Amino acid sequence: MADELLQRLQRFQTDDFPQHRSHFRLLVDDGQHPMTLFIGCSDSRLVPYLLTGAGPGELFLVRNVGAFVPPYDQSQGFHGTAAAIEFAVLNLSVKRIVVCGHSHCGAIRALYGDVSPAAKHLSQWLELGREAVLPVAEPGPDVLRRTEQRAVVLQLERLMDYPMVRERVEAGTLALHGWHYVIEDGEVHVFDVQRGGFVPAAQADNAGTGPYMAHHPEVQRDEESTRS
């Protein structure tokens, strides 16, 4: 039986890599300088490079179940995601942080159901999305979609608890973007605080705005009341 994974590795080295050899050499010699930290769900159907049209060296990627952001106070243990946020902001000086959730998210669905008793780490991790859950007995498609989007905004708000993030957002050198990728439509909906919700990218006039706007606090209050 052929080892398909090995064949793909060999194909990359012989067919794909030569086309980008000089670019990778530059990324080694000059180091990486990504402008965007992309925090996305681990779901295999979410492919950041396809969504953004980015190439090697353009995205600093963090993938986890649900695209969740842990609290800055480290109250829930070790977190590779928190470390990546700190590294991206402090060491790489990224200009944008994108939190990208998606439709049909298993993590969000699990918030309304049971998790295997053997999945102790998963059960604890899912608590990072608990505040996004709506008070319904059995969630339908609309409720799940709303919860997925609410979870994205929740992570944006949690990012603002990171001192290095807040400092740069308030200074205008770092922007936060919340995205919800609708897999079946191939469309990303971007969170726009001024419009009070998610807007299809085809109808948007920006790539999304975070929950914090230094010069428009009344807009933030309006958005918070709309979301609740």
Short mmCIF file of C-alpha atoms in Angstrom, two decimals:
data_model
loop_
_atom_site.label_atom_id
_atom_site.label_comp_id
_atom_site.label_asym_id
_atom_site.label_seq_id
_atom_site.Cartn_x
_atom_site.Cartn_y
_atom_site.Cartn_z
CA MET A 1 0.00 0.00 0.00
CA ALA A 2 1.44 3.35 -1.05
CA ASP A 3 2.31 5.89 1.65
CA GLU A 4 0.28 8.83 0.34
CA LEU A 5 1.62 11.27 2.91
CA LEU A 6 5.22 10.44 2.01
CA GLN A 7 4.40 10.88 -1.67
CA ARG A 8 3.02 14.34 -0.96
CA LEU A 9 6.18 15.31 0.91
CA GLN A 10 8.32 14.14 -1.98
CA ARG A 11 6.11 15.98 -4.47
CA PHE A 12 6.47 19.20 -2.49
CA GLN A 13 10.25 19.02 -2.56
CA THR A 14 10.55 18.12 -6.23
CA ASP A 15 7.61 20.02 -7.78
CA ASP A 16 6.39 22.82 -5.52
CA PHE A 17 9.39 24.04 -3.54
CA PRO A 18 11.58 24.89 -6.56
CA GLN A 19 8.97 27.46 -7.65
CA HIS A 20 9.37 29.31 -4.34
CA ARG A 21 13.00 28.56 -3.52
CA SER A 22 14.23 32.16 -3.76
CA HIS A 23 11.37 33.44 -1.64
CA PHE A 24 12.00 30.93 1.13
CA ARG A 25 15.71 31.79 0.97
CA LEU A 26 14.80 35.44 1.54
CA LEU A 27 12.55 34.51 4.46
CA VAL A 28 15.49 32.64 6.02
CA ASP A 29 18.08 35.36 5.38
CA ASP A 30 15.90 38.32 6.40
CA GLY A 31 13.62 36.51 8.86
CA GLN A 32 9.85 36.48 8.94
CA HIS A 33 7.88 39.72 8.97
CA PRO A 34 4.19 38.77 8.85
CA MET A 35 1.74 41.63 9.18
CA THR A 36 -1.17 39.46 10.34
CA LEU A 37 -1.72 37.13 13.27
CA PHE A 38 -4.47 34.75 12.18
CA ILE A 39 -6.24 32.92 15.03
CA GLY A 40 -8.43 30.29 13.42
CA CYS A 41 -10.31 27.15 14.30
CA SER A 42 -8.48 23.86 13.77
CA ASP A 43 -11.28 22.66 11.46
CA SER A 44 -9.76 21.19 8.30
CA ARG A 45 -12.24 23.06 6.11
CA LEU A 46 -10.84 26.42 7.18
CA VAL A 47 -7.80 27.21 5.02
CA PRO A 48 -6.38 30.67 5.88
CA TYR A 49 -4.09 30.89 2.86
CA LEU A 50 -6.98 30.25 0.48
CA LEU A 51 -9.23 32.79 2.21
CA THR A 52 -6.68 35.57 2.24
CA GLY A 53 -4.64 34.77 -0.86
CA ALA A 54 -1.53 34.97 1.30
CA GLY A 55 1.81 33.44 0.50
CA PRO A 56 4.66 32.11 2.65
CA GLY A 57 5.71 34.53 5.37
CA GLU A 58 2.53 36.64 5.31
CA LEU A 59 0.48 35.01 8.07
CA PHE A 60 1.49 34.07 11.60
CA LEU A 61 -0.93 31.22 12.25
CA VAL A 62 -2.53 29.97 15.45
CA ARG A 63 -5.02 27.14 15.18
CA ASN A 64 -7.05 25.70 18.02
CA VAL A 65 -10.45 24.17 18.67
CA GLY A 66 -13.02 26.95 18.25
CA ALA A 67 -10.52 29.76 17.52
CA PHE A 68 -10.60 30.66 21.20
CA VAL A 69 -8.39 33.13 23.06
CA PRO A 70 -7.45 32.17 26.63
CA PRO A 71 -7.56 34.78 29.41
CA TYR A 72 -4.42 36.83 29.89
CA ASP A 73 -4.32 36.13 33.64
CA GLN A 74 -3.27 32.51 32.95
CA SER A 75 -6.00 31.32 35.31
CA GLN A 76 -6.62 28.20 33.25
CA GLY A 77 -3.10 26.84 32.84
CA PHE A 78 -0.50 26.81 30.07
CA HIS A 79 -1.54 28.21 26.71
CA GLY A 80 0.33 28.05 23.44
CA THR A 81 -2.25 30.46 22.02
CA ALA A 82 -1.45 33.12 24.61
CA ALA A 83 2.27 32.68 23.97
CA ALA A 84 1.72 33.06 20.23
CA ILE A 85 -0.25 36.27 20.75
CA GLU A 86 2.53 37.74 22.86
CA PHE A 87 5.20 36.69 20.35
CA ALA A 88 3.27 38.04 17.37
CA VAL A 89 2.66 41.41 18.99
CA LEU A 90 5.89 41.94 20.93
CA ASN A 91 8.44 40.23 18.68
CA LEU A 92 6.91 40.37 15.22
CA SER A 93 4.99 43.65 15.61
CA VAL A 94 2.03 42.45 13.59
CA LYS A 95 -0.40 45.13 12.44
CA ARG A 96 -3.54 43.02 12.43
CA ILE A 97 -5.05 40.21 14.48
CA VAL A 98 -7.80 38.20 12.83
CA VAL A 99 -10.05 35.87 14.83
CA CYS A 100 -11.79 33.57 12.35
CA GLY A 101 -14.65 31.27 13.26
CA HIS A 102 -16.77 29.37 10.77
CA SER A 103 -20.11 27.74 10.06
CA HIS A 104 -20.86 24.19 11.25
CA CYS A 105 -18.23 24.50 13.98
CA GLY A 106 -17.98 21.36 16.07
CA ALA A 107 -16.62 23.27 19.06
CA ILE A 108 -19.64 25.57 19.14
CA ARG A 109 -22.03 22.66 18.70
CA ALA A 110 -20.32 20.87 21.60
CA LEU A 111 -21.13 23.82 23.88
CA TYR A 112 -24.78 22.76 23.63
CA GLY A 113 -24.13 19.06 24.13
CA ASP A 114 -22.02 16.58 25.97
CA VAL A 115 -18.28 16.06 25.69
CA SER A 116 -16.72 12.65 26.17
CA PRO A 117 -15.57 12.14 29.79
CA ALA A 118 -12.20 11.10 28.38
CA ALA A 119 -11.74 14.54 26.74
CA LYS A 120 -10.82 16.42 29.91
CA HIS A 121 -8.67 19.01 28.16
CA LEU A 122 -11.34 19.62 25.52
CA SER A 123 -14.04 20.05 28.13
CA GLN A 124 -12.03 22.71 29.94
CA TRP A 125 -11.00 24.43 26.72
CA LEU A 126 -14.59 24.77 25.53
CA GLU A 127 -15.37 26.92 28.55
CA LEU A 128 -13.60 29.72 26.70
CA GLY A 129 -16.67 29.93 24.48
CA ARG A 130 -19.31 29.44 27.14
CA GLU A 131 -20.31 33.10 27.36
CA ALA A 132 -21.40 33.02 23.72
CA VAL A 133 -24.03 30.33 24.32
CA LEU A 134 -27.68 31.33 23.96
CA PRO A 135 -30.34 30.16 26.44
CA VAL A 136 -32.07 27.53 24.31
CA ALA A 137 -32.77 23.87 24.95
CA GLU A 138 -31.98 22.60 21.45
CA PRO A 139 -30.08 24.90 19.08
CA GLY A 140 -31.12 25.08 15.45
CA PRO A 141 -29.00 26.34 12.54
CA ASP A 142 -29.76 30.02 13.25
CA VAL A 143 -28.84 29.72 16.91
CA LEU A 144 -25.60 27.94 16.08
CA ARG A 145 -24.72 30.60 13.49
CA ARG A 146 -25.37 33.37 16.01
CA THR A 147 -23.33 31.55 18.65
CA GLU A 148 -20.41 31.11 16.26
CA GLN A 149 -20.42 34.83 15.58
CA ARG A 150 -20.88 35.77 19.22
CA ALA A 151 -17.90 33.56 20.07
CA VAL A 152 -15.72 35.47 17.61
CA VAL A 153 -16.61 38.80 19.22
CA LEU A 154 -16.00 37.31 22.66
CA GLN A 155 -12.45 36.42 21.65
CA LEU A 156 -11.87 39.93 20.30
CA GLU A 157 -12.96 41.34 23.65
CA ARG A 158 -10.67 38.93 25.48
CA LEU A 159 -7.75 40.03 23.30
CA MET A 160 -8.20 43.53 24.69
CA ASP A 161 -7.26 42.17 28.14
CA TYR A 162 -3.74 41.53 26.84
CA PRO A 163 -1.80 44.68 27.84
CA MET A 164 0.40 44.68 24.75
CA VAL A 165 -2.68 44.32 22.52
CA ARG A 166 -4.69 47.05 24.24
CA GLU A 167 -1.73 49.45 24.21
CA ARG A 168 -1.27 49.09 20.46
CA VAL A 169 -4.98 49.13 19.62
CA GLU A 170 -5.41 52.35 21.58
CA ALA A 171 -2.33 53.80 19.86
CA GLY A 172 -3.76 52.91 16.44
CA THR A 173 -0.86 50.64 15.47
CA LEU A 174 -2.79 47.36 15.76
CA ALA A 175 -6.22 46.46 14.38
CA LEU A 176 -8.50 43.62 15.47
CA HIS A 177 -10.71 41.83 12.94
CA GLY A 178 -13.45 39.29 13.56
CA TRP A 179 -14.43 36.96 10.71
CA HIS A 180 -17.04 34.24 10.29
CA TYR A 181 -16.40 31.95 7.33
CA VAL A 182 -19.51 30.38 5.82
CA ILE A 183 -18.04 27.20 4.37
CA GLU A 184 -20.89 26.26 2.04
CA ASP A 185 -20.99 29.73 0.46
CA GLY A 186 -17.27 30.40 0.30
CA GLU A 187 -17.94 33.76 1.90
CA VAL A 188 -16.44 35.50 4.90
CA HIS A 189 -18.63 37.76 7.03
CA VAL A 190 -16.65 40.49 8.78
CA PHE A 191 -17.56 42.04 12.10
CA ASP A 192 -18.20 45.78 11.78
CA VAL A 193 -18.75 47.52 15.10
CA GLN A 194 -20.20 50.58 13.40
CA ARG A 195 -22.90 48.48 11.72
CA GLY A 196 -23.50 46.43 14.86
CA GLY A 197 -22.84 42.96 13.51
CA PHE A 198 -21.38 40.76 10.79
CA VAL A 199 -21.47 41.87 7.17
CA PRO A 200 -20.74 39.72 4.07
CA ALA A 201 -17.36 40.71 2.68
CA ALA A 202 -19.00 41.45 -0.67
CA GLN A 203 -21.06 44.17 1.03
CA ALA A 204 -18.42 45.46 3.44
CA ASP A 205 -16.30 48.59 3.13
CA ASN A 206 -13.54 47.29 5.42
CA ALA A 207 -12.01 43.99 6.54
CA GLY A 208 -13.75 44.26 9.89
CA THR A 209 -13.37 46.34 13.01
CA GLY A 210 -12.81 45.21 16.57
CA PRO A 211 -15.09 45.77 19.56
CA TYR A 212 -13.03 48.75 20.68
CA MET A 213 -12.95 52.17 19.06
CA ALA A 214 -10.96 54.81 20.91
CA HIS A 215 -12.81 57.78 19.46
CA HIS A 216 -16.33 56.33 19.34
CA PRO A 217 -17.22 54.83 22.74
CA GLU A 218 -20.92 55.35 22.07
CA VAL A 219 -20.68 53.00 19.08
CA GLN A 220 -19.19 50.29 21.27
CA ARG A 221 -22.05 50.64 23.76
CA ASP A 222 -24.61 50.42 20.97
CA GLU A 223 -22.95 47.28 19.59
CA GLU A 224 -22.81 45.64 23.00
CA SER A 225 -26.52 46.26 23.56
CA THR A 226 -27.30 44.86 20.08
CA ARG A 227 -25.29 41.71 20.71
CA SER A 228 -26.91 41.05 24.06
#
